Each structure stands twice: as C-alpha cells, then as structure tokens.
PDB file of C-alpha atoms in Angstrom:
ATOM      1  CA  UNK A  31     -16.619  14.820  17.532  1.00  0.00           C
ATOM      2  CA  UNK A  32     -15.974  18.072  15.484  1.00  0.00           C
ATOM      3  CA  UNK A  33     -16.132  18.109  11.633  1.00  0.00           C
ATOM      4  CA  UNK A  34     -12.732  19.220  11.591  1.00  0.00           C
ATOM      5  CA  UNK A  35     -11.182  16.756  13.805  1.00  0.00           C
ATOM      6  CA  UNK A  36     -12.842  13.733  11.869  1.00  0.00           C
ATOM      7  CA  UNK A  37     -11.376  15.047   8.719  1.00  0.00           C
ATOM      8  CA  UNK A  38      -8.102  15.119  10.363  1.00  0.00           C
ATOM      9  CA  UNK A  39      -7.850  11.741  11.571  1.00  0.00           C
ATOM     10  CA  UNK A  40      -9.044  10.468   8.114  1.00  0.00           C
ATOM     11  CA  UNK A  41      -6.678  12.359   6.401  1.00  0.00           C
ATOM     12  CA  UNK A  42      -3.671  11.242   8.323  1.00  0.00           C
ATOM     13  CA  UNK A  43      -5.008   7.699   8.095  1.00  0.00           C
ATOM     14  CA  UNK A  44      -5.378   8.049   4.223  1.00  0.00           C
ATOM     15  CA  UNK A  45      -2.103   9.452   3.871  1.00  0.00           C
ATOM     16  CA  UNK A  46      -0.230   6.866   5.943  1.00  0.00           C
ATOM     17  CA  UNK A  47      -1.757   4.202   3.516  1.00  0.00           C
ATOM     18  CA  UNK A  48      -0.523   5.739   0.299  1.00  0.00           C
ATOM     19  CA  UNK A  49       2.108   8.369   0.773  1.00  0.00           C
ATOM     20  CA  UNK A  50       5.072   6.058   1.662  1.00  0.00           C
ATOM     21  CA  UNK A  51       4.324   3.887  -1.159  1.00  0.00           C
ATOM     22  CA  UNK A  52       3.747   6.755  -3.994  1.00  0.00           C
ATOM     23  CA  UNK A  53       7.143   8.382  -2.459  1.00  0.00           C
ATOM     24  CA  UNK A  54       9.194   4.862  -2.998  1.00  0.00           C
ATOM     25  CA  UNK A  55       7.609   4.278  -6.522  1.00  0.00           C
ATOM     26  CA  UNK A  56       8.603   7.786  -7.602  1.00  0.00           C
ATOM     27  CA  UNK A  57      11.953   7.514  -6.245  1.00  0.00           C
ATOM     28  CA  UNK A  58      12.653   4.089  -8.152  1.00  0.00           C
ATOM     29  CA  UNK A  59      12.063   5.818 -11.354  1.00  0.00           C
ATOM     30  CA  UNK A  60      13.341   9.171 -10.479  1.00  0.00           C
ATOM     31  CA  UNK A  61      15.537   9.164 -13.642  1.00  0.00           C
ATOM     32  CA  UNK A  62      12.846   8.048 -15.849  1.00  0.00           C
ATOM     33  CA  UNK A  63       9.883  10.494 -15.072  1.00  0.00           C
ATOM     34  CA  UNK A  64       7.951  11.991 -18.188  1.00  0.00           C
ATOM     35  CA  UNK A  65       7.391  15.468 -16.478  1.00  0.00           C
ATOM     36  CA  UNK A  66       9.896  17.934 -14.141  1.00  0.00           C
ATOM     37  CA  UNK A  67      10.133  17.205 -10.578  1.00  0.00           C
ATOM     38  CA  UNK A  68       7.859  20.110  -9.782  1.00  0.00           C
ATOM     39  CA  UNK A  69       4.848  19.068 -11.824  1.00  0.00           C
ATOM     40  CA  UNK A  70       5.506  15.159 -10.531  1.00  0.00           C
ATOM     41  CA  UNK A  71       5.197  16.447  -7.244  1.00  0.00           C
ATOM     42  CA  UNK A  72       2.060  18.401  -7.782  1.00  0.00           C
ATOM     43  CA  UNK A  73       0.600  15.346  -9.301  1.00  0.00           C
ATOM     44  CA  UNK A  74       1.561  13.513  -6.118  1.00  0.00           C
ATOM     45  CA  UNK A  75      -0.343  16.166  -4.137  1.00  0.00           C
ATOM     46  CA  UNK A  76      -3.464  15.736  -6.360  1.00  0.00           C
ATOM     47  CA  UNK A  77      -3.369  12.118  -5.951  1.00  0.00           C
ATOM     48  CA  UNK A  78      -3.060  12.392  -1.980  1.00  0.00           C
ATOM     49  CA  UNK A  79      -5.847  14.788  -1.884  1.00  0.00           C
ATOM     50  CA  UNK A  80      -8.186  12.451  -4.174  1.00  0.00           C
ATOM     51  CA  UNK A  81      -7.068   9.559  -1.821  1.00  0.00           C
ATOM     52  CA  UNK A  82      -8.141  11.360   1.080  1.00  0.00           C
ATOM     53  CA  UNK A  83     -11.740  12.518  -0.452  1.00  0.00           C
ATOM     54  CA  UNK A  84     -12.491   9.057  -1.361  1.00  0.00           C
ATOM     55  CA  UNK A  85     -11.602   7.611   1.776  1.00  0.00           C
ATOM     56  CA  UNK A  86     -13.441  10.323   3.647  1.00  0.00           C
ATOM     57  CA  UNK A  87     -16.785   9.956   1.663  1.00  0.00           C
ATOM     58  CA  UNK A  88     -16.641   6.002   1.910  1.00  0.00           C
ATOM     59  CA  UNK A  89     -16.089   6.218   5.627  1.00  0.00           C
ATOM     60  CA  UNK A  90     -18.878   8.843   5.704  1.00  0.00           C
ATOM     61  CA  UNK A  91     -21.426   6.689   3.421  1.00  0.00           C
ATOM     62  CA  UNK A  92     -20.031   3.370   5.321  1.00  0.00           C
ATOM     63  CA  UNK A  93     -18.944   1.801   1.784  1.00  0.00           C
ATOM     64  CA  UNK A  94     -17.438  -1.724   2.255  1.00  0.00           C
ATOM     65  CA  UNK A  95     -13.572  -1.299   2.532  1.00  0.00           C
ATOM     66  CA  UNK A  96     -13.274  -3.325  -0.797  1.00  0.00           C
ATOM     67  CA  UNK A  97     -14.717  -0.342  -2.656  1.00  0.00           C
ATOM     68  CA  UNK A  98     -12.520   2.374  -1.521  1.00  0.00           C
ATOM     69  CA  UNK A  99      -9.371   0.144  -1.507  1.00  0.00           C
ATOM     70  CA  UNK A 100      -9.941  -1.023  -5.134  1.00  0.00           C
ATOM     71  CA  UNK A 101     -10.736   2.635  -6.206  1.00  0.00           C
ATOM     72  CA  UNK A 102      -7.420   3.784  -4.335  1.00  0.00           C
ATOM     73  CA  UNK A 103      -5.143   0.975  -6.052  1.00  0.00           C
ATOM     74  CA  UNK A 104      -6.357   1.998  -9.578  1.00  0.00           C
ATOM     75  CA  UNK A 105      -5.773   5.531  -8.976  1.00  0.00           C
ATOM     76  CA  UNK A 106      -2.147   4.605  -7.567  1.00  0.00           C
ATOM     77  CA  UNK A 107      -1.540   2.373 -10.673  1.00  0.00           C
ATOM     78  CA  UNK A 108      -2.651   4.998 -13.299  1.00  0.00           C
ATOM     79  CA  UNK A 109      -0.988   7.808 -11.476  1.00  0.00           C
ATOM     80  CA  UNK A 110       2.587   5.986 -11.314  1.00  0.00           C
ATOM     81  CA  UNK A 111       2.279   4.825 -15.049  1.00  0.00           C
ATOM     82  CA  UNK A 112       1.187   8.191 -16.102  1.00  0.00           C
ATOM     83  CA  UNK A 113       4.190   9.959 -14.442  1.00  0.00           C
ATOM     84  CA  UNK A 114       7.062   7.187 -15.137  1.00  0.00           C
ATOM     85  CA  UNK A 115       8.249   6.721 -18.817  1.00  0.00           C
ATOM     86  CA  UNK A 116       9.721   3.249 -18.183  1.00  0.00           C
ATOM     87  CA  UNK A 117       8.915  -0.372 -19.566  1.00  0.00           C
ATOM     88  CA  UNK A 118       5.383  -1.249 -18.500  1.00  0.00           C
ATOM     89  CA  UNK A 119       6.280  -4.519 -17.348  1.00  0.00           C
ATOM     90  CA  UNK A 120       9.277  -3.115 -15.030  1.00  0.00           C
ATOM     91  CA  UNK A 121       6.749  -0.378 -13.494  1.00  0.00           C
ATOM     92  CA  UNK A 122       3.993  -2.923 -12.869  1.00  0.00           C
ATOM     93  CA  UNK A 123       6.711  -5.146 -11.073  1.00  0.00           C
ATOM     94  CA  UNK A 124       7.790  -2.510  -8.849  1.00  0.00           C
ATOM     95  CA  UNK A 125       4.063  -1.436  -8.215  1.00  0.00           C
ATOM     96  CA  UNK A 126       3.182  -4.778  -7.164  1.00  0.00           C
ATOM     97  CA  UNK A 127       5.720  -5.373  -4.793  1.00  0.00           C
ATOM     98  CA  UNK A 128       5.013  -2.074  -3.136  1.00  0.00           C
ATOM     99  CA  UNK A 129       1.026  -2.993  -3.101  1.00  0.00           C
ATOM    100  CA  UNK A 130       2.021  -6.524  -1.394  1.00  0.00           C
ATOM    101  CA  UNK A 131       3.965  -4.472   1.307  1.00  0.00           C
ATOM    102  CA  UNK A 132       1.042  -2.136   1.609  1.00  0.00           C
ATOM    103  CA  UNK A 133      -1.454  -5.102   2.312  1.00  0.00           C
ATOM    104  CA  UNK A 134       0.816  -6.795   4.630  1.00  0.00           C
ATOM    105  CA  UNK A 135       0.931  -3.617   6.742  1.00  0.00           C
ATOM    106  CA  UNK A 136      -2.796  -3.218   6.652  1.00  0.00           C
ATOM    107  CA  UNK A 137      -3.154  -6.895   7.822  1.00  0.00           C
ATOM    108  CA  UNK A 138      -0.703  -6.462  10.669  1.00  0.00           C
ATOM    109  CA  UNK A 139      -1.959  -3.402  11.699  1.00  0.00           C
ATOM    110  CA  UNK A 140      -5.707  -4.474  11.951  1.00  0.00           C
ATOM    111  CA  UNK A 141      -4.355  -7.491  13.763  1.00  0.00           C
ATOM    112  CA  UNK A 142      -2.510  -5.206  16.547  1.00  0.00           C
ATOM    113  CA  UNK A 143      -5.571  -2.891  16.800  1.00  0.00           C
ATOM    114  CA  UNK A 144      -8.088  -6.045  17.270  1.00  0.00           C
ATOM    115  CA  UNK A 145      -5.883  -7.277  20.180  1.00  0.00           C
ATOM    116  CA  UNK A 146      -4.911  -4.121  21.724  1.00  0.00           C
ATOM    117  CA  UNK A 147      -7.709  -1.738  20.986  1.00  0.00           C
ATOM    118  CA  UNK A 148     -10.838  -3.687  20.752  1.00  0.00           C
ATOM    119  CA  UNK A 149     -12.215  -2.608  24.132  1.00  0.00           C
ATOM    120  CA  UNK A 150     -12.113   1.004  22.866  1.00  0.00           C
ATOM    121  CA  UNK A 151     -15.172   2.774  21.832  1.00  0.00           C
ATOM    122  CA  UNK A 152     -15.459   3.744  17.967  1.00  0.00           C
ATOM    123  CA  UNK A 153     -14.534   7.526  18.664  1.00  0.00           C
ATOM    124  CA  UNK A 154     -10.851   6.562  19.165  1.00  0.00           C
ATOM    125  CA  UNK A 155     -10.893   3.883  16.441  1.00  0.00           C
ATOM    126  CA  UNK A 156      -9.105   5.792  13.531  1.00  0.00           C
ATOM    127  CA  UNK A 157      -6.719   7.324  15.793  1.00  0.00           C
ATOM    128  CA  UNK A 158      -5.802   3.859  17.420  1.00  0.00           C
ATOM    129  CA  UNK A 159      -5.436   2.298  13.998  1.00  0.00           C
ATOM    130  CA  UNK A 160      -3.005   5.160  12.932  1.00  0.00           C
ATOM    131  CA  UNK A 161      -0.817   4.134  15.900  1.00  0.00           C
ATOM    132  CA  UNK A 162      -0.784   0.713  14.838  1.00  0.00           C
ATOM    133  CA  UNK A 163      -0.054   1.809  11.165  1.00  0.00           C
ATOM    134  CA  UNK A 164       2.775   3.824  12.359  1.00  0.00           C
ATOM    135  CA  UNK A 165       4.506   0.873  14.149  1.00  0.00           C
ATOM    136  CA  UNK A 166       4.106  -1.216  11.062  1.00  0.00           C
ATOM    137  CA  UNK A 167       5.564   1.385   8.886  1.00  0.00           C
ATOM    138  CA  UNK A 168       8.669   1.441  11.292  1.00  0.00           C
ATOM    139  CA  UNK A 169       8.705  -2.171  11.502  1.00  0.00           C
ATOM    140  CA  UNK A 170       8.390  -2.805   7.658  1.00  0.00           C
ATOM    141  CA  UNK A 171       8.263   0.346   5.345  1.00  0.00           C
ATOM    142  CA  UNK A 172      11.318   2.183   6.687  1.00  0.00           C
ATOM    143  CA  UNK A 173      13.663  -0.984   6.366  1.00  0.00           C
ATOM    144  CA  UNK A 174      12.148  -1.516   2.891  1.00  0.00           C
ATOM    145  CA  UNK A 175      12.818   2.216   2.233  1.00  0.00           C
ATOM    146  CA  UNK A 176      16.618   1.819   3.009  1.00  0.00           C
ATOM    147  CA  UNK A 177      16.825  -1.227   1.128  1.00  0.00           C
ATOM    148  CA  UNK A 178      15.330   0.448  -2.210  1.00  0.00           C
ATOM    149  CA  UNK A 179      17.476   3.382  -1.799  1.00  0.00           C
ATOM    150  CA  UNK A 180      20.705   1.035  -1.666  1.00  0.00           C
ATOM    151  CA  UNK A 181      19.850  -1.803  -4.231  1.00  0.00           C
ATOM    152  CA  UNK A 182      16.415  -1.617  -5.430  1.00  0.00           C
ATOM    153  CA  UNK A 183      16.749   1.228  -8.410  1.00  0.00           C
ATOM    154  CA  UNK A 184      15.124   1.229 -11.869  1.00  0.00           C
ATOM    155  CA  UNK A 185      18.598   0.249 -13.482  1.00  0.00           C
ATOM    156  CA  UNK A 186      17.925  -3.565 -12.266  1.00  0.00           C
ATOM    157  CA  UNK A 187      20.302  -5.685 -14.618  1.00  0.00           C
ATOM    158  CA  UNK A 188      17.317  -7.743 -16.099  1.00  0.00           C
ATOM    159  CA  UNK A 189      17.054  -7.893 -19.699  1.00  0.00           C
ATOM    160  CA  UNK A 190      13.998  -6.056 -21.227  1.00  0.00           C
ATOM    161  CA  UNK A 191      11.962  -8.929 -22.606  1.00  0.00           C
ATOM    162  CA  UNK A 192      11.855 -10.436 -19.164  1.00  0.00           C
ATOM    163  CA  UNK A 193       9.807  -7.705 -17.491  1.00  0.00           C
ATOM    164  CA  UNK A 194       7.075  -8.928 -20.160  1.00  0.00           C
ATOM    165  CA  UNK A 195       6.289 -11.978 -17.574  1.00  0.00           C
ATOM    166  CA  UNK A 196       8.186 -10.949 -14.361  1.00  0.00           C
ATOM    167  CA  UNK A 197       5.419  -8.630 -13.097  1.00  0.00           C
ATOM    168  CA  UNK A 198       3.145 -11.412 -12.932  1.00  0.00           C
ATOM    169  CA  UNK A 199       4.926 -12.871 -10.133  1.00  0.00           C
ATOM    170  CA  UNK A 200       4.061 -10.137  -7.515  1.00  0.00           C
ATOM    171  CA  UNK A 201       0.697  -9.909  -8.961  1.00  0.00           C
ATOM    172  CA  UNK A 202      -0.216 -13.204  -8.446  1.00  0.00           C
ATOM    173  CA  UNK A 203       0.753 -12.542  -4.735  1.00  0.00           C
ATOM    174  CA  UNK A 204      -1.045  -9.406  -4.890  1.00  0.00           C
ATOM    175  CA  UNK A 205      -4.588 -11.212  -5.951  1.00  0.00           C
ATOM    176  CA  UNK A 206      -4.095 -13.648  -3.546  1.00  0.00           C
ATOM    177  CA  UNK A 207      -3.274 -11.720  -0.591  1.00  0.00           C
ATOM    178  CA  UNK A 208      -5.913  -8.845  -1.660  1.00  0.00           C
ATOM    179  CA  UNK A 209      -8.711 -11.920  -1.555  1.00  0.00           C
ATOM    180  CA  UNK A 210      -7.319 -12.910   2.041  1.00  0.00           C
ATOM    181  CA  UNK A 211      -7.216  -9.185   3.106  1.00  0.00           C
ATOM    182  CA  UNK A 212     -10.790  -8.672   2.487  1.00  0.00           C
ATOM    183  CA  UNK A 213     -11.857 -12.135   3.968  1.00  0.00           C
ATOM    184  CA  UNK A 214      -9.831 -11.312   6.940  1.00  0.00           C
ATOM    185  CA  UNK A 215     -11.335  -7.557   7.615  1.00  0.00           C
ATOM    186  CA  UNK A 216     -14.883  -9.382   7.535  1.00  0.00           C
ATOM    187  CA  UNK A 217     -13.900 -11.452  10.570  1.00  0.00           C
ATOM    188  CA  UNK A 218     -11.780  -9.178  12.834  1.00  0.00           C
ATOM    189  CA  UNK A 219     -14.247 -10.551  15.634  1.00  0.00           C
ATOM    190  CA  UNK A 220     -12.661 -14.064  15.120  1.00  0.00           C
ATOM    191  CA  UNK A 221      -9.520 -14.434  17.088  1.00  0.00           C
ATOM    192  CA  UNK A 222      -8.432 -17.563  15.162  1.00  0.00           C
ATOM    193  CA  UNK A 223      -9.231 -16.260  11.995  1.00  0.00           C
ATOM    194  CA  UNK A 224      -7.395 -12.978  12.749  1.00  0.00           C
ATOM    195  CA  UNK A 225      -4.367 -15.071  13.770  1.00  0.00           C
ATOM    196  CA  UNK A 226      -4.545 -17.321  10.819  1.00  0.00           C
ATOM    197  CA  UNK A 227      -4.694 -14.657   7.974  1.00  0.00           C
ATOM    198  CA  UNK A 228      -2.395 -12.431   9.749  1.00  0.00           C
ATOM    199  CA  UNK A 229       0.294 -15.302   9.652  1.00  0.00           C
ATOM    200  CA  UNK A 230      -0.648 -16.646   6.026  1.00  0.00           C
ATOM    201  CA  UNK A 231      -0.521 -12.976   4.909  1.00  0.00           C
ATOM    202  CA  UNK A 232       3.208 -12.731   6.412  1.00  0.00           C
ATOM    203  CA  UNK A 233       4.493 -15.867   4.945  1.00  0.00           C
ATOM    204  CA  UNK A 234       2.863 -14.842   1.360  1.00  0.00           C
ATOM    205  CA  UNK A 235       4.535 -11.427   1.419  1.00  0.00           C
ATOM    206  CA  UNK A 236       7.890 -13.186   2.599  1.00  0.00           C
ATOM    207  CA  UNK A 237       7.741 -15.280  -0.372  1.00  0.00           C
ATOM    208  CA  UNK A 238       6.878 -12.605  -2.650  1.00  0.00           C
ATOM    209  CA  UNK A 239       9.666 -10.122  -1.488  1.00  0.00           C
ATOM    210  CA  UNK A 240      12.254 -13.208  -1.543  1.00  0.00           C
ATOM    211  CA  UNK A 241      11.122 -14.339  -5.026  1.00  0.00           C
TER     212      UNK A 241
END
C-alpha cells in the first residue's frame, strides 16, 4: 500500500470521528462564539488536521487505542471551550452528549465490522471500518443533526445555576461508556462479549439521551 493511500484512508477515518460532532458543537453555540465565523472555521480546520496527524502517528506506532482517543477527546473539549463564550456547565453538557453519541457510533461500527468484515485482511481494515462508520452516521448522527437543528439550541430554557450540576449527568454516562468501549475493543474476537458490550452501550446511550 502506498504512503499516500495509507494517509488518505487514515484521514477519512479520522475526520469521520471528529468532524460531525465538531460541527454540531459549534452549531449549537453559533450565537455565542468568541471569534468571527472565519476564524472559528480556521480553528476547526487546524483541529481536524491535528486529529488526523494524531491518529496517523498512533496507528503507525501501534499505540493502544485509549491513547489517541483520550488525546483527541482532550483536544475536542479544549477547542470548543476556547471558541465558545457561554456558561461552562452548558458547554460541557452539550459536549458530553455528543461524545456519548460518538462512543455509540464507534461501538456499533466496530461490532458491524467484526461480524461483516472479520474475514478480510488488514489491508482493507480501515476502508471497511469507514463503510461501517458511514452507515452508523446515517442511522444515528444524521437524525441527531435534524433534532439539534430543530430543538437543541444554545437558548435552552434552563436556569443558569442548574448547569453547575446538569453537565455531570452526561459526564457520568461518558465515563461508564468510555470504560466499556475500551474493554470492548480488547475483546473483539469474542462474539458474546461483542454483543454484550454493544447492547450495553446502546441501552446506556438511550438512557443518557432520554435524561
């Protein structure tokens, strides 16, 4: 496989993980941005480039998945907090809601890949993962986008002091889901554990979304 082809597939894979949620987070607070739209867009591009580079070097160096995932998560939170001028609790609440959806997409796509493409060689692994992620975005992220555009805006009718503790609700679901995600990624060869953890995270995210 050529270096260009390898870089291309990792770029597409990385952007599918970050770009939908980055766009949603910025959209939710589009009326409360610290900078102009042009500067915010430029910062978003820089953020995406950092994400791609991080994932590329993580895969090249065969680092454990938890390392790039935690680093990307940290960059994502810092970026949104830097460009959004709004109550900290409200921003964290929105971020953790979207991060929980991202964990669900990662889990379901990994489950699909295990059952549909496990017989293929490593040379096709990332592209087949990309296909699974796209399917999950169509099923999960796109409906969330329509919901956000219609109902979920930065003008949520909740008193300011309530955000001091409300953000901890999706945060708790995140910590549970993140731990199960990386336990799950370590046992993709075990069909029973794959089904159990996928089902668990689907139920967990449904509870998180309803709450």
